[in-house]
Amino acid sequence: QVQVVESGGGMVQAGGSSRLSCAASGRTSSNYIMAWFRQAPGNEREFVAGISRSGELTNYANSVKGRFTISRDNAKNTVYLQMNSLNPEDTAVYYCAARTRGAIVTPTPAGYDVWGQGTPVTVSS
């Protein structure tokens, strides 16, 4: 069993950058597919980025391609989301999720069975 906890959220000016962290505990997450999702009030939970177990393969939503970068440090059991060129549309609660029973990254929330509590990111215009 693995647990994940997000950190690093906060307020950022449009055009700025922020970095989120997702720390895993319990059973190591180094062999798990990991992903970031986000959810704004009134909206569905949206896939942002995913990363393979080794970190070699990544997957991004079209809305964040070229701006966000997902990475992982398996020695630290931590996944990161570097967010650049932020805009107000990026404002949301960001969630870290683990896919413990799958072999590939999927953008579907139902494919992930371990979720953090979320960290809010607010981008001011």
mmCIF file of C-alpha atoms in Angstrom:
data_model
loop_
_atom_site.group_PDB
_atom_site.id
_atom_site.type_symbol
_atom_site.label_atom_id
_atom_site.label_comp_id
_atom_site.label_asym_id
_atom_site.label_seq_id
_atom_site.Cartn_x
_atom_site.Cartn_y
_atom_site.Cartn_z
ATOM 1 C CA GLN A 1 0.000 0.000 0.000
ATOM 2 C CA VAL A 2 1.264 3.438 -0.935
ATOM 3 C CA GLN A 3 0.175 6.927 0.096
ATOM 4 C CA VAL A 4 0.933 10.172 -1.701
ATOM 5 C CA VAL A 5 0.967 13.743 -0.431
ATOM 6 C CA GLU A 6 1.209 16.864 -2.578
ATOM 7 C CA SER A 7 2.991 20.057 -1.677
ATOM 8 C CA GLY A 8 4.160 23.254 -3.319
ATOM 9 C CA GLY A 9 0.875 24.847 -4.260
ATOM 10 C CA GLY A 10 0.224 28.517 -3.809
ATOM 11 C CA MET A 11 -0.375 31.788 -5.588
ATOM 12 C CA VAL A 12 1.538 32.662 -8.741
ATOM 13 C CA GLN A 13 1.359 35.575 -11.141
ATOM 14 C CA ALA A 14 0.419 34.911 -14.735
ATOM 15 C CA GLY A 15 3.501 34.059 -16.731
ATOM 16 C CA GLY A 16 5.270 32.783 -13.672
ATOM 17 C CA SER A 17 6.386 29.328 -12.625
ATOM 18 C CA SER A 18 5.763 26.919 -9.805
ATOM 19 C CA ARG A 19 6.884 23.452 -8.846
ATOM 20 C CA LEU A 20 4.716 20.829 -7.204
ATOM 21 C CA SER A 21 5.976 17.790 -5.358
ATOM 22 C CA CYS A 22 4.324 14.481 -4.614
ATOM 23 C CA ALA A 23 5.899 12.410 -1.881
ATOM 24 C CA ALA A 24 5.078 8.732 -1.617
ATOM 25 C CA SER A 25 5.209 6.726 1.574
ATOM 26 C CA GLY A 26 4.445 3.208 2.641
ATOM 27 C CA ARG A 27 5.154 0.823 -0.166
ATOM 28 C CA THR A 28 7.622 2.405 -2.528
ATOM 29 C CA SER A 29 6.107 4.085 -5.542
ATOM 30 C CA SER A 30 9.174 3.684 -7.698
ATOM 31 C CA ASN A 31 7.523 0.994 -9.785
ATOM 32 C CA TYR A 32 4.158 2.706 -10.081
ATOM 33 C CA ILE A 33 2.733 4.791 -12.851
ATOM 34 C CA MET A 34 2.276 8.299 -11.490
ATOM 35 C CA ALA A 35 0.253 11.211 -12.746
ATOM 36 C CA TRP A 36 -0.970 14.694 -11.973
ATOM 37 C CA PHE A 37 -4.582 15.719 -12.326
ATOM 38 C CA ARG A 38 -6.296 19.001 -11.632
ATOM 39 C CA GLN A 39 -9.803 20.112 -10.866
ATOM 40 C CA ALA A 40 -11.278 23.583 -10.880
ATOM 41 C CA PRO A 41 -14.602 24.381 -9.192
ATOM 42 C CA GLY A 42 -17.477 23.147 -11.307
ATOM 43 C CA ASN A 43 -15.202 21.215 -13.642
ATOM 44 C CA GLU A 44 -14.368 17.571 -14.009
ATOM 45 C CA ARG A 45 -11.066 16.236 -12.857
ATOM 46 C CA GLU A 46 -8.620 16.683 -15.708
ATOM 47 C CA PHE A 47 -5.495 14.764 -16.592
ATOM 48 C CA VAL A 48 -2.405 16.954 -16.637
ATOM 49 C CA ALA A 49 0.641 14.720 -16.972
ATOM 50 C CA GLY A 50 1.742 11.157 -16.377
ATOM 51 C CA ILE A 51 5.050 9.386 -16.094
ATOM 52 C CA SER A 52 6.139 5.795 -16.489
ATOM 53 C CA ARG A 53 7.703 3.711 -13.767
ATOM 54 C CA SER A 54 11.219 4.371 -14.986
ATOM 55 C CA GLY A 55 10.577 7.990 -15.857
ATOM 56 C CA GLU A 56 11.489 7.446 -19.497
ATOM 57 C CA LEU A 57 8.016 7.984 -20.871
ATOM 58 C CA THR A 58 5.785 10.948 -20.176
ATOM 59 C CA ASN A 59 2.345 11.980 -21.308
ATOM 60 C CA TYR A 60 0.824 15.459 -21.234
ATOM 61 C CA ALA A 61 -2.517 17.028 -21.790
ATOM 62 C CA ASN A 62 -2.514 19.215 -24.871
ATOM 63 C CA SER A 63 -3.322 22.224 -22.730
ATOM 64 C CA VAL A 64 -0.021 21.992 -20.858
ATOM 65 C CA LYS A 65 2.369 20.616 -23.472
ATOM 66 C CA GLY A 66 5.460 22.751 -23.731
ATOM 67 C CA ARG A 67 4.734 24.462 -20.428
ATOM 68 C CA PHE A 68 4.642 21.704 -17.813
ATOM 69 C CA THR A 69 7.187 18.999 -17.133
ATOM 70 C CA ILE A 70 6.624 15.904 -15.036
ATOM 71 C CA SER A 71 9.606 14.109 -13.557
ATOM 72 C CA ARG A 72 10.396 11.653 -10.820
ATOM 73 C CA ASP A 73 13.197 10.863 -8.447
ATOM 74 C CA ASN A 74 12.683 7.260 -7.470
ATOM 75 C CA ALA A 75 15.465 7.403 -4.886
ATOM 76 C CA LYS A 76 13.382 10.003 -3.058
ATOM 77 C CA ASN A 77 10.025 8.435 -3.910
ATOM 78 C CA THR A 78 8.962 11.805 -5.239
ATOM 79 C CA VAL A 79 7.249 13.005 -8.390
ATOM 80 C CA TYR A 80 7.413 16.614 -9.526
ATOM 81 C CA LEU A 81 5.419 18.872 -11.749
ATOM 82 C CA GLN A 82 7.283 21.901 -13.023
ATOM 83 C CA MET A 83 4.808 24.468 -14.278
ATOM 84 C CA ASN A 84 5.990 27.328 -16.448
ATOM 85 C CA SER A 85 4.201 30.093 -18.317
ATOM 86 C CA LEU A 86 1.232 29.782 -16.019
ATOM 87 C CA ASN A 87 -2.038 31.424 -16.896
ATOM 88 C CA PRO A 88 -5.279 31.895 -14.954
ATOM 89 C CA GLU A 89 -6.785 28.857 -16.684
ATOM 90 C CA ASP A 90 -4.265 26.732 -14.809
ATOM 91 C CA THR A 91 -5.905 27.661 -11.515
ATOM 92 C CA ALA A 92 -7.131 24.480 -9.870
ATOM 93 C CA VAL A 93 -6.517 21.997 -7.129
ATOM 94 C CA TYR A 94 -3.754 19.709 -8.310
ATOM 95 C CA TYR A 95 -3.789 16.055 -7.333
ATOM 96 C CA CYS A 96 -1.100 13.446 -7.424
ATOM 97 C CA ALA A 97 -2.223 9.930 -8.236
ATOM 98 C CA ALA A 98 -0.681 6.489 -8.417
ATOM 99 C CA ARG A 99 -1.682 3.649 -10.697
ATOM 100 C CA THR A 100 -0.666 0.564 -8.785
ATOM 101 C CA ARG A 101 -2.167 -2.111 -11.005
ATOM 102 C CA GLY A 102 -1.483 -0.777 -14.477
ATOM 103 C CA ALA A 103 1.499 -0.978 -16.775
ATOM 104 C CA ILE A 104 1.116 2.203 -18.812
ATOM 105 C CA VAL A 105 0.140 5.812 -18.305
ATOM 106 C CA THR A 106 -3.538 6.497 -18.803
ATOM 107 C CA PRO A 107 -5.295 9.874 -18.757
ATOM 108 C CA THR A 108 -8.410 8.397 -17.176
ATOM 109 C CA PRO A 109 -8.913 9.169 -13.477
ATOM 110 C CA ALA A 110 -10.514 5.766 -12.937
ATOM 111 C CA GLY A 111 -7.207 4.172 -13.824
ATOM 112 C CA TYR A 112 -5.616 5.490 -10.650
ATOM 113 C CA ASP A 113 -6.337 3.972 -7.280
ATOM 114 C CA VAL A 114 -4.252 6.086 -4.889
ATOM 115 C CA TRP A 115 -4.848 9.813 -4.589
ATOM 116 C CA GLY A 116 -3.450 12.655 -2.565
ATOM 117 C CA GLN A 117 -5.581 15.315 -0.933
ATOM 118 C CA GLY A 118 -4.615 17.935 -3.466
ATOM 119 C CA THR A 119 -2.770 21.226 -3.363
ATOM 120 C CA PRO A 120 -4.312 24.431 -4.679
ATOM 121 C CA VAL A 121 -2.633 26.511 -7.352
ATOM 122 C CA THR A 122 -3.965 29.988 -8.023
ATOM 123 C CA VAL A 123 -2.688 31.994 -10.967
ATOM 124 C CA SER A 124 -3.530 35.672 -10.851
ATOM 125 C CA SER A 125 -4.035 37.740 -13.968
#
